[in-house]
Coordinates of C-alpha atoms in Angstrom, one line a residue:
Chain A
X286 CA -0.1 0.4 -0.2
X287 CA 1.6 3.7 -0.9
X288 CA 2.2 6.1 1.6
X289 CA -0.1 8.8 3.2
X290 CA 2.4 11.3 1.8
X291 CA 2.7 9.6 -1.6
X292 CA -1.2 9.7 -1.6
X293 CA -1.7 13.2 -0.5
X294 CA 1.4 14.1 -3.5
X295 CA -1.4 12.3 -6.5
X296 CA -4.2 13.9 -5.2
X297 CA -2.6 17.0 -4.9
X298 CA -1.1 16.5 -8.5
X299 CA -4.6 15.8 -9.9
X300 CA -6.9 18.4 -8.2
X301 CA -4.4 20.8 -9.9
X302 CA -4.5 19.2 -13.6
X303 CA -8.3 20.1 -12.6
X304 CA -7.6 23.4 -11.7
X305 CA -9.4 23.0 -8.8
X306 CA -8.4 25.1 -5.6
X307 CA -8.4 23.3 -2.1
X308 CA -11.4 25.3 -1.2
X309 CA -12.9 24.0 -4.5
X310 CA -12.0 20.2 -3.8
X311 CA -12.9 20.5 -0.1
X312 CA -16.4 21.5 -1.1
X313 CA -17.0 19.2 -3.5
X314 CA -15.5 16.0 -1.3
X315 CA -17.8 17.4 1.3
X316 CA -14.8 18.4 3.8
X317 CA -13.2 21.2 5.3
X318 CA -10.3 22.8 3.7
X319 CA -8.1 22.2 6.4
X320 CA -8.8 18.5 5.8
X321 CA -7.1 18.3 2.4
X322 CA -4.4 20.2 3.4
X323 CA -3.5 17.4 5.7
X324 CA -4.4 14.7 3.2
X325 CA -2.0 16.7 0.5
X326 CA 0.6 16.6 2.8
X327 CA -0.1 13.0 4.1
X328 CA -1.3 13.7 7.7
X329 CA -4.4 12.5 7.2
X330 CA -5.2 9.9 5.1
X331 CA -8.8 9.3 3.2
X332 CA -11.8 7.7 4.4
X333 CA -13.4 4.7 1.8
X334 CA -16.1 7.1 1.1
X335 CA -13.7 10.0 0.6
X336 CA -11.8 8.1 -1.7
X337 CA -14.1 7.1 -3.6
X338 CA -15.9 10.6 -4.1
X339 CA -12.7 12.0 -4.5
X340 CA -11.4 9.5 -7.1
X341 CA -15.0 10.7 -9.2
X342 CA -14.3 14.4 -8.9
X343 CA -11.2 13.9 -9.8
X344 CA -12.1 11.8 -13.0
X345 CA -9.5 9.6 -12.1
X346 CA -9.8 5.9 -11.1
X347 CA -8.9 4.7 -7.7
X348 CA -6.3 2.6 -8.7
X349 CA -4.6 4.9 -10.0
X350 CA -4.6 7.3 -7.1
X351 CA -3.5 4.3 -4.6
X352 CA -1.4 1.6 -7.1
X353 CA 2.0 1.4 -5.8
X354 CA 3.5 2.0 -9.7
X355 CA 1.8 4.5 -10.3
X356 CA 3.4 7.4 -11.8
X357 CA 2.7 11.3 -11.5
X358 CA 4.8 12.5 -14.1
X359 CA 3.5 16.0 -13.9
X360 CA 5.0 17.9 -17.0
X361 CA 2.3 21.4 -16.7
X362 CA 4.7 23.2 -14.2
X363 CA 7.8 22.6 -17.1
X364 CA 5.5 23.4 -19.7
X365 CA 5.0 27.1 -19.2
X366 CA 4.2 27.5 -23.1
X367 CA 2.0 29.5 -24.1
X368 CA 0.0 29.8 -28.0
X369 CA 1.7 28.8 -30.5
X370 CA 1.5 30.1 -33.9
X371 CA -0.5 27.5 -36.1
X372 CA -1.5 25.4 -33.3
X373 CA -5.2 25.5 -31.8
X374 CA -4.9 26.0 -28.1
X375 CA -7.4 23.2 -27.1
X376 CA -5.6 20.9 -29.6
X377 CA -2.0 21.3 -28.4
X378 CA -3.5 20.8 -24.6
X379 CA -5.3 17.5 -25.5
X380 CA -2.0 16.7 -27.8
X381 CA 0.1 17.1 -25.0
X382 CA -2.2 15.4 -21.9
X383 CA -2.4 12.6 -24.7
X384 CA 1.5 12.1 -24.9
X385 CA 1.8 12.9 -21.2
X386 CA -0.6 9.9 -21.0
X387 CA 1.1 7.4 -22.5
X388 CA 4.7 8.5 -21.0
X389 CA 3.2 8.1 -17.3
X390 CA 2.3 4.4 -18.6
X391 CA 5.6 3.6 -20.3
X392 CA 7.2 4.6 -16.5
X393 CA 5.0 2.7 -15.0
X394 CA 5.7 -0.7 -16.9
X395 CA 9.4 0.3 -16.1
X396 CA 8.6 0.4 -12.1
X397 CA 6.7 -3.0 -12.7
X398 CA 9.4 -4.6 -13.9
X399 CA 11.7 -3.0 -11.8
X400 CA 13.5 -0.8 -14.4
X401 CA 15.1 2.3 -13.4
X402 CA 16.0 5.1 -15.7
X403 CA 19.5 4.6 -16.5
X404 CA 22.5 6.3 -18.5
X405 CA 22.3 3.7 -21.7
X406 CA 25.0 4.0 -24.2
X407 CA 23.8 7.4 -25.9
X408 CA 23.5 8.8 -22.4
X409 CA 26.1 11.5 -23.1
X410 CA 22.4 13.1 -24.8
X411 CA 21.2 13.8 -21.8
X412 CA 23.9 15.8 -20.5
X413 CA 24.4 17.4 -23.6
X414 CA 23.5 20.8 -23.2
X415 CA 23.3 23.4 -26.0
X416 CA 22.6 26.0 -24.4
X417 CA 25.4 25.7 -21.9
X418 CA 27.9 25.0 -24.4
X419 CA 27.1 28.1 -26.5
X420 CA 24.5 30.3 -24.8
X421 CA 26.2 33.2 -26.9
X422 CA 26.4 31.2 -30.4
X423 CA 24.4 32.2 -33.2
X424 CA 21.6 29.3 -33.0
X425 CA 21.6 28.2 -36.2
X426 CA 25.7 27.4 -35.5
X427 CA 25.3 26.0 -32.3
X428 CA 22.2 23.4 -33.9
X429 CA 24.6 22.2 -36.6
X430 CA 27.6 21.7 -33.6
X431 CA 25.0 19.7 -31.7
X432 CA 24.2 17.5 -35.0
X433 CA 27.7 17.1 -35.6
X434 CA 27.7 15.9 -31.7
X435 CA 25.0 13.6 -31.8
X436 CA 26.1 12.3 -35.3
X437 CA 29.5 11.1 -34.7
X438 CA 27.9 9.4 -31.2
X439 CA 25.8 7.3 -32.8
X440 CA 28.5 6.5 -35.3
X441 CA 26.9 8.3 -38.9
X442 CA 29.6 9.3 -40.3
X443 CA 27.8 11.1 -43.5
X444 CA 25.8 8.6 -43.9
X445 CA 22.1 8.8 -43.8
X446 CA 20.3 9.2 -40.1
X447 CA 17.9 6.0 -40.3
X448 CA 15.5 4.0 -38.6
X449 CA 17.2 5.1 -35.1
X450 CA 13.9 5.7 -33.1
X451 CA 14.7 2.8 -31.0
X452 CA 18.6 3.3 -30.4
X453 CA 17.4 6.7 -28.7
X454 CA 14.7 4.7 -27.1
X455 CA 16.7 2.0 -25.7
X456 CA 20.2 3.7 -25.6
X457 CA 19.3 7.2 -25.0
X458 CA 16.3 6.8 -22.8
X459 CA 14.0 8.7 -25.0
X460 CA 10.3 7.9 -25.2
X461 CA 9.2 7.8 -29.0
X462 CA 5.3 8.0 -29.3
X463 CA 3.5 8.2 -33.0
X464 CA -0.2 9.4 -31.9
X465 CA -2.6 11.2 -33.8
X466 CA -1.7 15.0 -32.6
X467 CA -4.8 16.7 -34.0
X468 CA -4.8 18.7 -37.5
X469 CA -2.5 21.5 -36.2
X470 CA 0.5 19.9 -34.5
X471 CA 3.3 18.4 -35.8
X472 CA 5.2 17.5 -33.5
X473 CA 5.9 17.6 -29.8
X474 CA 8.2 17.4 -26.8
X475 CA 7.7 17.4 -23.0
X476 CA 10.4 16.4 -20.5
X477 CA 10.0 15.8 -16.8
X478 CA 12.8 14.4 -14.2
X479 CA 10.4 11.4 -13.2
X480 CA 9.1 10.7 -16.8
X481 CA 12.6 11.4 -18.7
X482 CA 12.6 13.1 -22.5
X483 CA 8.8 12.4 -24.7
X484 CA 8.7 13.3 -28.2
X485 CA 5.0 12.6 -30.0
X486 CA 5.2 13.1 -33.6
X487 CA 2.0 12.9 -35.7
X488 CA 0.7 9.7 -37.1
X489 CA -1.6 11.6 -39.9
X490 CA 1.8 12.6 -41.7
X491 CA 3.6 11.1 -43.9
X492 CA 6.8 8.9 -43.1
X493 CA 9.3 12.0 -44.0
X494 CA 8.0 14.9 -42.1
X495 CA 7.6 12.5 -38.9
X496 CA 10.9 12.0 -39.3
X497 CA 11.7 15.9 -39.8
X498 CA 9.2 16.6 -36.6
X499 CA 11.5 14.1 -34.5
X500 CA 14.7 15.3 -35.1
X501 CA 13.3 18.7 -34.4
X502 CA 12.0 17.7 -31.6
X503 CA 15.4 16.3 -30.1
X504 CA 17.4 19.4 -30.7
X505 CA 14.6 21.0 -28.9
X506 CA 15.7 18.3 -25.8
X507 CA 19.4 19.4 -26.7
X508 CA 18.9 23.1 -26.6
X509 CA 15.9 23.3 -23.8
X510 CA 14.2 20.8 -22.4
X511 CA 12.6 22.0 -19.2
X512 CA 10.3 24.4 -21.5
X513 CA 8.8 21.7 -23.8
X514 CA 7.5 22.4 -27.7
X515 CA 5.2 22.2 -29.7
X516 CA 5.9 21.8 -33.7
X517 CA 3.3 23.0 -35.9
X518 CA 2.2 21.4 -38.4
X519 CA 2.6 24.1 -40.9
X520 CA 3.6 27.6 -41.0
X521 CA 5.6 27.8 -37.4
X522 CA 7.7 31.0 -37.0
X523 CA 11.5 30.3 -37.4
X524 CA 13.0 33.8 -35.8
X525 CA 12.8 32.1 -32.1
X526 CA 16.5 30.8 -31.5
X527 CA 15.1 27.7 -30.0
X528 CA 13.2 27.1 -32.9
X529 CA 16.4 28.1 -35.6
X530 CA 18.4 25.4 -33.3
X531 CA 15.7 22.9 -33.5
X532 CA 15.4 23.6 -37.2
X533 CA 18.9 23.6 -37.5
X534 CA 19.3 20.6 -35.7
X535 CA 17.0 18.4 -37.6
X536 CA 18.7 19.9 -40.7
X537 CA 22.2 18.9 -40.1
X538 CA 21.8 15.9 -38.6
X539 CA 19.3 14.4 -41.4
X540 CA 20.6 15.8 -44.3
X541 CA 24.4 16.7 -43.4
X542 CA 26.3 19.0 -44.9
X543 CA 29.3 16.5 -46.0
X544 CA 27.0 13.8 -47.3
X545 CA 24.7 15.2 -49.2
X546 CA 27.8 17.8 -50.8
X547 CA 29.4 14.1 -52.1
X548 CA 26.1 12.8 -53.5
X549 CA 25.5 15.8 -55.3
X550 CA 29.2 16.0 -56.7
X551 CA 29.0 12.0 -57.2
X552 CA 25.8 12.6 -59.4
X553 CA 27.0 15.5 -61.4
X554 CA 30.4 13.5 -62.0
X555 CA 27.7 10.7 -63.2
X556 CA 25.4 12.8 -65.3
X557 CA 28.3 14.6 -67.0
X558 CA 28.2 18.0 -64.7
X559 CA 24.0 18.3 -64.9
X560 CA 22.1 18.0 -61.8
X561 CA 18.2 17.4 -62.4
X562 CA 15.0 17.7 -60.7
X563 CA 15.3 13.5 -60.5
X564 CA 18.5 13.5 -58.7
X565 CA 16.9 15.7 -56.0
X566 CA 14.1 12.7 -55.8
X567 CA 16.2 10.3 -55.5
X568 CA 18.4 12.2 -52.6
X569 CA 15.1 12.9 -50.9
X570 CA 14.5 9.3 -51.0
X571 CA 18.3 8.3 -49.8
X572 CA 17.7 10.3 -46.8
X573 CA 14.2 9.4 -46.3
X574 CA 13.1 13.3 -46.6
X575 CA 10.5 14.8 -48.5
X576 CA 11.5 16.5 -52.2
X577 CA 11.1 20.0 -50.4
X578 CA 12.9 19.7 -47.5
X579 CA 16.4 18.4 -50.4
X580 CA 15.3 21.2 -52.2
X581 CA 15.6 23.4 -49.6
X582 CA 18.7 22.2 -47.6
X583 CA 20.4 22.1 -51.5
X584 CA 19.8 25.3 -51.6
X585 CA 20.8 26.5 -48.4
X586 CA 24.1 24.6 -49.3
X587 CA 24.0 26.2 -52.3
X588 CA 24.7 23.0 -54.2
X589 CA 21.4 24.8 -56.4
X590 CA 20.1 28.5 -56.7
X591 CA 18.0 29.9 -53.7
X592 CA 14.1 29.8 -55.7
X593 CA 14.7 26.2 -57.3
X594 CA 12.1 25.1 -55.3
X595 CA 9.7 27.6 -56.1
X596 CA 10.5 27.8 -59.6
X597 CA 10.0 23.8 -60.1
X598 CA 6.4 24.8 -58.1
X599 CA 5.6 27.2 -60.5
X600 CA 7.0 24.7 -64.1
X601 CA 4.3 22.2 -62.5
X602 CA 7.0 19.9 -61.1
X603 CA 5.0 16.9 -59.7
X604 CA 7.5 15.2 -57.1
X605 CA 4.9 12.3 -56.1
X606 CA 4.7 12.0 -60.2
X607 CA 8.7 11.9 -60.3
X608 CA 9.0 9.4 -57.5
X609 CA 6.3 7.2 -59.5
X610 CA 8.5 6.8 -62.6
X611 CA 11.5 6.3 -60.5
X612 CA 10.2 3.4 -59.0
X613 CA 11.1 5.5 -55.6
X614 CA 7.6 5.2 -53.6
X615 CA 8.3 3.7 -49.8
X616 CA 5.9 1.0 -49.4
X617 CA 3.6 1.6 -46.8
X618 CA 4.2 -0.3 -43.6
X619 CA 2.1 -0.1 -40.4
X620 CA 2.4 3.2 -38.2
X621 CA 3.0 1.7 -34.4
X622 CA 1.6 4.2 -32.2
X623 CA 3.3 2.8 -29.2
X624 CA 7.1 2.0 -29.5
X625 CA 8.5 -2.0 -29.4
X626 CA 9.9 -1.8 -26.2
X627 CA 6.7 -0.4 -24.8
X628 CA 4.3 -3.0 -25.7
X629 CA 6.8 -5.9 -25.2
X630 CA 7.2 -4.5 -21.5
X631 CA 3.5 -4.9 -21.7
X632 CA 2.6 -8.0 -22.5
X633 CA 6.0 -9.7 -20.2
X634 CA 4.0 -7.4 -16.7
X635 CA 0.8 -9.5 -18.7
X636 CA 2.4 -12.9 -18.3
X637 CA 4.3 -12.5 -15.7
X638 CA 0.4 -12.0 -13.7
X639 CA 1.8 -8.5 -12.6
X640 CA -1.1 -6.5 -14.5
X641 CA -4.6 -7.7 -15.4
X642 CA -6.0 -8.3 -18.8
X643 CA -7.9 -4.6 -18.6
X644 CA -4.5 -3.0 -17.7
X645 CA -3.5 -4.8 -20.9
X646 CA -6.4 -3.3 -22.6
X647 CA -5.4 -0.1 -21.5
X648 CA -1.7 -0.2 -21.6
X649 CA -2.1 -0.5 -25.2
X650 CA -4.8 1.7 -25.7
X651 CA -8.1 -1.1 -26.9
X652 CA -10.6 -3.6 -25.5
X653 CA -10.0 -6.5 -23.8
X654 CA -10.6 -9.0 -26.8
X655 CA -8.2 -7.2 -29.0
X656 CA -5.8 -7.4 -26.1
X657 CA -5.8 -10.8 -25.7
X658 CA -5.9 -11.2 -30.1
X659 CA -2.8 -8.9 -29.5
X660 CA -1.1 -11.8 -26.5
X661 CA -1.7 -14.7 -28.3
X662 CA 0.2 -13.1 -31.7
X663 CA 3.7 -12.7 -29.5
X664 CA 3.5 -15.7 -27.7
X665 CA 1.8 -18.4 -30.1
X666 CA 4.2 -19.6 -32.7
X667 CA 3.5 -21.7 -35.5
X668 CA 5.6 -25.0 -35.8
X669 CA 5.6 -26.7 -38.9
X670 CA 2.8 -27.5 -41.4
X671 CA 0.8 -29.1 -39.4
X672 CA -0.9 -26.3 -37.1
X673 CA 1.3 -27.1 -34.1
X674 CA 1.1 -23.9 -32.2
X675 CA 4.8 -23.5 -29.7
X676 CA 4.0 -21.1 -26.7
X677 CA 6.7 -18.9 -25.8
X678 CA 6.7 -18.0 -22.2
X679 CA 7.1 -14.3 -22.6
X680 CA 7.6 -13.7 -18.9
X681 CA 10.9 -16.0 -18.9
X682 CA 13.9 -14.4 -18.1
X683 CA 16.3 -16.6 -20.1
X684 CA 19.5 -15.0 -18.1
X685 CA 18.1 -16.9 -15.1
X686 CA 17.4 -20.3 -17.3
X687 CA 17.4 -23.3 -15.0
X688 CA 17.2 -20.9 -11.5
X689 CA 21.1 -20.1 -11.8
X690 CA 21.7 -16.3 -13.1
X691 CA 24.3 -16.2 -15.9
X692 CA 27.5 -14.6 -15.6
Chain B
X23 CA -35.3 -23.1 -5.7
X24 CA -33.0 -20.8 -5.2
X25 CA -30.4 -19.1 -7.7
X26 CA -27.1 -19.8 -7.5
X27 CA -25.5 -16.1 -7.3
X28 CA -21.5 -15.8 -9.0
X29 CA -20.0 -12.7 -9.3
X30 CA -18.4 -12.6 -12.5
X31 CA -15.5 -10.3 -13.6
X32 CA -15.6 -8.1 -17.0
X33 CA -13.2 -11.0 -18.8
X34 CA -15.6 -14.1 -17.3
X35 CA -18.3 -11.7 -18.8
X36 CA -16.7 -11.5 -22.0
X37 CA -15.9 -15.2 -22.0
X38 CA -19.8 -16.1 -21.0
X39 CA -20.8 -14.3 -23.8
X40 CA -18.0 -15.9 -26.7
X41 CA -19.6 -18.8 -26.3
X42 CA -23.1 -17.8 -27.4
X43 CA -24.9 -20.1 -24.8
X44 CA -24.5 -17.5 -21.8
X45 CA -28.1 -18.4 -20.8
X46 CA -28.2 -22.0 -21.4
X47 CA -25.5 -22.5 -19.4
X48 CA -26.8 -20.1 -16.6
X49 CA -30.3 -22.1 -16.6
X50 CA -28.2 -25.1 -16.1
X51 CA -26.3 -23.4 -13.3
X52 CA -29.3 -22.2 -11.9
X53 CA -26.7 -19.5 -11.8
X54 CA -27.8 -15.4 -11.7
X55 CA -24.1 -13.9 -12.7
X56 CA -23.6 -10.7 -10.4
X57 CA -21.5 -8.0 -12.5
X58 CA -20.7 -5.1 -11.2
X59 CA -21.1 -1.8 -13.4
X60 CA -17.7 -1.0 -14.1
X61 CA -16.9 -4.5 -15.2
X62 CA -19.8 -4.4 -17.2
X63 CA -18.0 -1.4 -18.9
X64 CA -15.5 -2.8 -19.6
X65 CA -17.2 -5.6 -21.5
X66 CA -17.5 -3.9 -25.1
X67 CA -16.6 -6.0 -27.7
X68 CA -15.8 -9.8 -29.3
X69 CA -14.6 -10.4 -32.2
X70 CA -16.9 -10.8 -35.1
X71 CA -16.6 -12.6 -38.6
X72 CA -13.7 -10.7 -41.0
X73 CA -15.1 -8.3 -43.8
X74 CA -15.5 -10.0 -46.9
X75 CA -13.9 -7.1 -48.6
X76 CA -11.0 -7.3 -46.5
X77 CA -8.0 -8.3 -48.4
X78 CA -6.6 -9.1 -45.1
X79 CA -9.2 -10.7 -43.7
X80 CA -9.1 -9.5 -40.1
X81 CA -11.6 -10.0 -37.7
X82 CA -13.7 -7.6 -36.4
X83 CA -15.3 -6.2 -33.8
X84 CA -18.7 -7.1 -32.3
X85 CA -20.1 -5.3 -29.6
X86 CA -21.2 -7.4 -26.6
X87 CA -25.6 -8.4 -26.5
X88 CA -26.3 -8.7 -22.9
X89 CA -29.6 -8.1 -23.4
X90 CA -30.7 -12.3 -23.4
X91 CA -28.8 -12.3 -20.0
X92 CA -30.3 -9.5 -18.6
X93 CA -34.3 -10.5 -20.6
X94 CA -34.1 -13.7 -19.1
X95 CA -32.9 -12.4 -15.5
X96 CA -29.7 -14.1 -15.5
X97 CA -27.6 -10.6 -15.3
X98 CA -27.9 -8.6 -12.2
X99 CA -25.3 -5.4 -12.7
X100 CA -24.9 -3.6 -9.9
X101 CA -23.6 -0.6 -8.7
X102 CA -21.3 -1.3 -5.3
X103 CA -22.9 0.8 -2.5
X104 CA -21.3 2.6 0.1
X105 CA -21.2 -0.8 2.2
X106 CA -18.4 -1.7 -0.1
X107 CA -16.7 1.3 -0.4
X108 CA -13.9 -0.4 2.5
X109 CA -13.3 -3.5 0.3
X110 CA -13.5 -1.7 -3.0
X111 CA -10.9 0.4 -2.0
X112 CA -9.2 -2.5 0.0
X113 CA -8.8 -4.1 -3.7
X114 CA -8.3 -0.8 -5.8
X115 CA -4.7 -0.6 -3.9
X116 CA -4.1 -3.7 -6.5
X117 CA -6.2 -3.9 -9.1
X118 CA -8.1 -1.8 -11.6
X119 CA -11.6 -0.1 -10.4
X120 CA -13.6 -3.2 -12.6
X121 CA -11.4 -5.8 -11.4
X122 CA -11.5 -4.7 -7.7
X123 CA -15.4 -4.1 -7.9
X124 CA -15.8 -7.7 -9.4
X125 CA -13.4 -8.8 -6.0
X126 CA -15.0 -6.2 -3.6
X127 CA -18.6 -7.4 -4.9
X128 CA -18.4 -11.1 -4.2
X129 CA -16.3 -10.6 -1.2
X130 CA -19.2 -8.4 0.4
X131 CA -21.9 -10.7 -1.2
X132 CA -20.0 -13.8 0.1
X133 CA -20.1 -15.6 -3.0
X134 CA -18.0 -17.2 -5.6
X135 CA -16.4 -15.5 -8.3
X136 CA -15.3 -15.9 -11.7
X137 CA -12.4 -14.8 -13.2
X138 CA -9.6 -16.2 -15.9
X139 CA -7.2 -13.3 -14.9
X140 CA -4.1 -14.4 -13.1
X141 CA -3.8 -10.9 -11.8
X142 CA -7.5 -10.8 -10.2
X143 CA -7.0 -14.4 -8.9
X144 CA -4.0 -14.0 -7.0
X145 CA -5.0 -10.6 -5.4
X146 CA -8.5 -12.3 -4.5
X147 CA -6.5 -15.3 -3.3
X148 CA -4.6 -12.6 -1.0
X149 CA -7.3 -10.3 0.3
X150 CA -9.6 -13.0 0.9
X151 CA -8.5 -16.5 1.2
X152 CA -11.7 -18.2 1.6
X153 CA -12.6 -16.7 -1.3
X154 CA -13.9 -19.5 -4.2
X155 CA -12.4 -18.5 -7.4
X156 CA -13.6 -20.2 -10.3
X157 CA -12.8 -20.0 -14.1
X158 CA -14.8 -19.9 -16.9
X159 CA -14.3 -23.6 -18.3
X160 CA -15.2 -24.6 -14.6
X161 CA -18.4 -22.9 -14.9
X162 CA -18.8 -24.2 -18.8
X163 CA -18.3 -27.8 -17.9
X164 CA -20.4 -28.0 -15.2
X165 CA -23.1 -26.2 -16.9
X166 CA -22.4 -28.8 -20.1
X167 CA -22.6 -31.4 -17.9
X168 CA -26.0 -30.7 -16.6
X169 CA -27.2 -29.6 -19.2
X170 CA -26.3 -32.5 -21.6
X171 CA -24.8 -30.2 -24.4
X172 CA -21.7 -32.4 -25.7
X173 CA -20.3 -34.1 -28.7
X174 CA -20.1 -31.3 -31.6
X175 CA -22.1 -28.6 -30.0
X176 CA -19.6 -28.4 -27.2
X177 CA -16.9 -28.2 -29.4
X178 CA -18.5 -25.6 -31.4
X179 CA -18.7 -23.6 -27.9
X180 CA -15.3 -24.2 -27.2
X181 CA -14.3 -23.2 -30.6
X182 CA -16.3 -20.3 -30.4
X183 CA -15.3 -19.0 -26.7
X184 CA -12.0 -19.6 -28.6
X185 CA -12.5 -17.5 -31.3
X186 CA -15.3 -15.0 -30.6
X187 CA -13.5 -14.3 -27.5
X188 CA -9.9 -14.6 -28.1
X189 CA -10.1 -16.4 -25.4
X190 CA -6.5 -18.9 -24.3
X191 CA -7.6 -20.7 -20.4
X192 CA -4.2 -19.4 -18.6
X193 CA -1.8 -22.2 -18.1
X194 CA -2.9 -22.5 -14.4
X195 CA -6.7 -23.6 -15.7
X196 CA -8.3 -26.6 -14.3
X197 CA -9.5 -27.4 -17.1
X198 CA -7.4 -26.1 -20.1
X199 CA -6.6 -29.7 -20.7
X200 CA -9.8 -30.7 -21.8
X201 CA -10.4 -27.2 -23.4
X202 CA -7.4 -27.6 -25.6
X203 CA -9.0 -31.5 -26.1
X204 CA -12.4 -30.0 -27.1
X205 CA -10.8 -27.7 -29.2
X206 CA -9.1 -30.7 -31.5
X207 CA -11.1 -32.2 -34.3
X208 CA -12.3 -36.1 -33.3
X209 CA -9.6 -37.5 -35.3
X210 CA -6.8 -35.0 -34.6
X211 CA -6.2 -37.3 -32.0

């Protein structure tokens, strides 16, 4: 059972999220304000009847208030963001709350398994602070420098930065989600001591756009993590140093100057000195960015004249059609809202009876019957051709095979 | 004759509905199933047949229909009162509210709890060692025996439970082997 102090902290956090004063909450609960003060300080544990009413008032389940592995995960005090140009305020608030909840569940799953957030191989990313290193440096330069540092840590050289979600997840402890974030939000970044860094990119956006949003939010993580960020789907202002940094980081991280320059030179050599729109399409495909992002980056690097993108559009160049003709359409693959590691932790927790079927459904953001299907698919492996099924034990610790810890 | 009262959690209620013969089973057992309102709220879908237009032939979801059980007076959905508040809070320390309310209801009414959920069973045993905890398969086997359901109809019932409910019995279920044998075709052995 959690302590009265922990319970008090959870009650206080939930009350504040509901924007209730202690007096409001006390009135609804039918007790004196001083009683609420005592409850929140852990000096008086609510009675069972008060607990039932408190949960109703705070729109929480009682288990959320009482469970031992519960995580408060409050980001509100750190998320001091005012209205963002181009983003609907209600949509932004809903997106932040959605991601906060996913991150809280993720942290709960880790707690259930006794996993503590620790510095992995890419832990230096968490230590890296672009502001401390270069408060007076042009944010464009420091963004580029940060990208070079991260690329170096990842050992990427000049190569495209591909398939990095899992590495950031496992080695740097960044929680990455891909939920629907609404029409006006491309991505968001939030951080708290309890949850660590959390990034969400809008699953309704194309693969290339999601990669850009992810890189942009990584930039915020490296520069100004306490502030949080909401990345508008369109027309966001680029004058704020923090945004300039994040954009410069994304550009150099996804489209490294050296790598791009070499690719352009190679293509020019192969084409007798020419560099054509299909070359941009092909490069965009290699680096998994949009045609627009690649064209603008090439303009920025001086590889093609400024204004090329607008000129091509004016000449009715259609990147999609060019991609089709060149056979460069990316196969559509299912987009997972939740990280693979999160799903695995949830399935293992269910296998070990640390959570119930209803919990599993909630963690997987689905209903019970579908959760059963996900579990079955994860632990039932067909063997041979006669329909025989091998049942895997998802909770088994292979390092403790035979009852002895592996050395 | 007095009905046998059995508290069913959301997991078990789904399983009973998946059999497609829930009313028959309840009658055979002489039972009234009692569910908490929270558990009822989590009993939402069963697997339906694949959409014929879906190339991958994925199963669809069908909303559950409690009307036959309710109309037959075989399901009683209850909101826990103040008298159960202590038990509810006691259970909610360990279980989500829907599961906690089922355990609290069984403990308050002093009647058996039917659940196939490992965590629910574990917590129920820990908090209320005297509480009788049964599995859906134990009920189904008993009811089938009483109602004379066997052979192909019984296999069909098991198949429904497996496919419509996505149900696989937990390893500890005492009727697991019986169920798995039922699912195999007679000439599989």
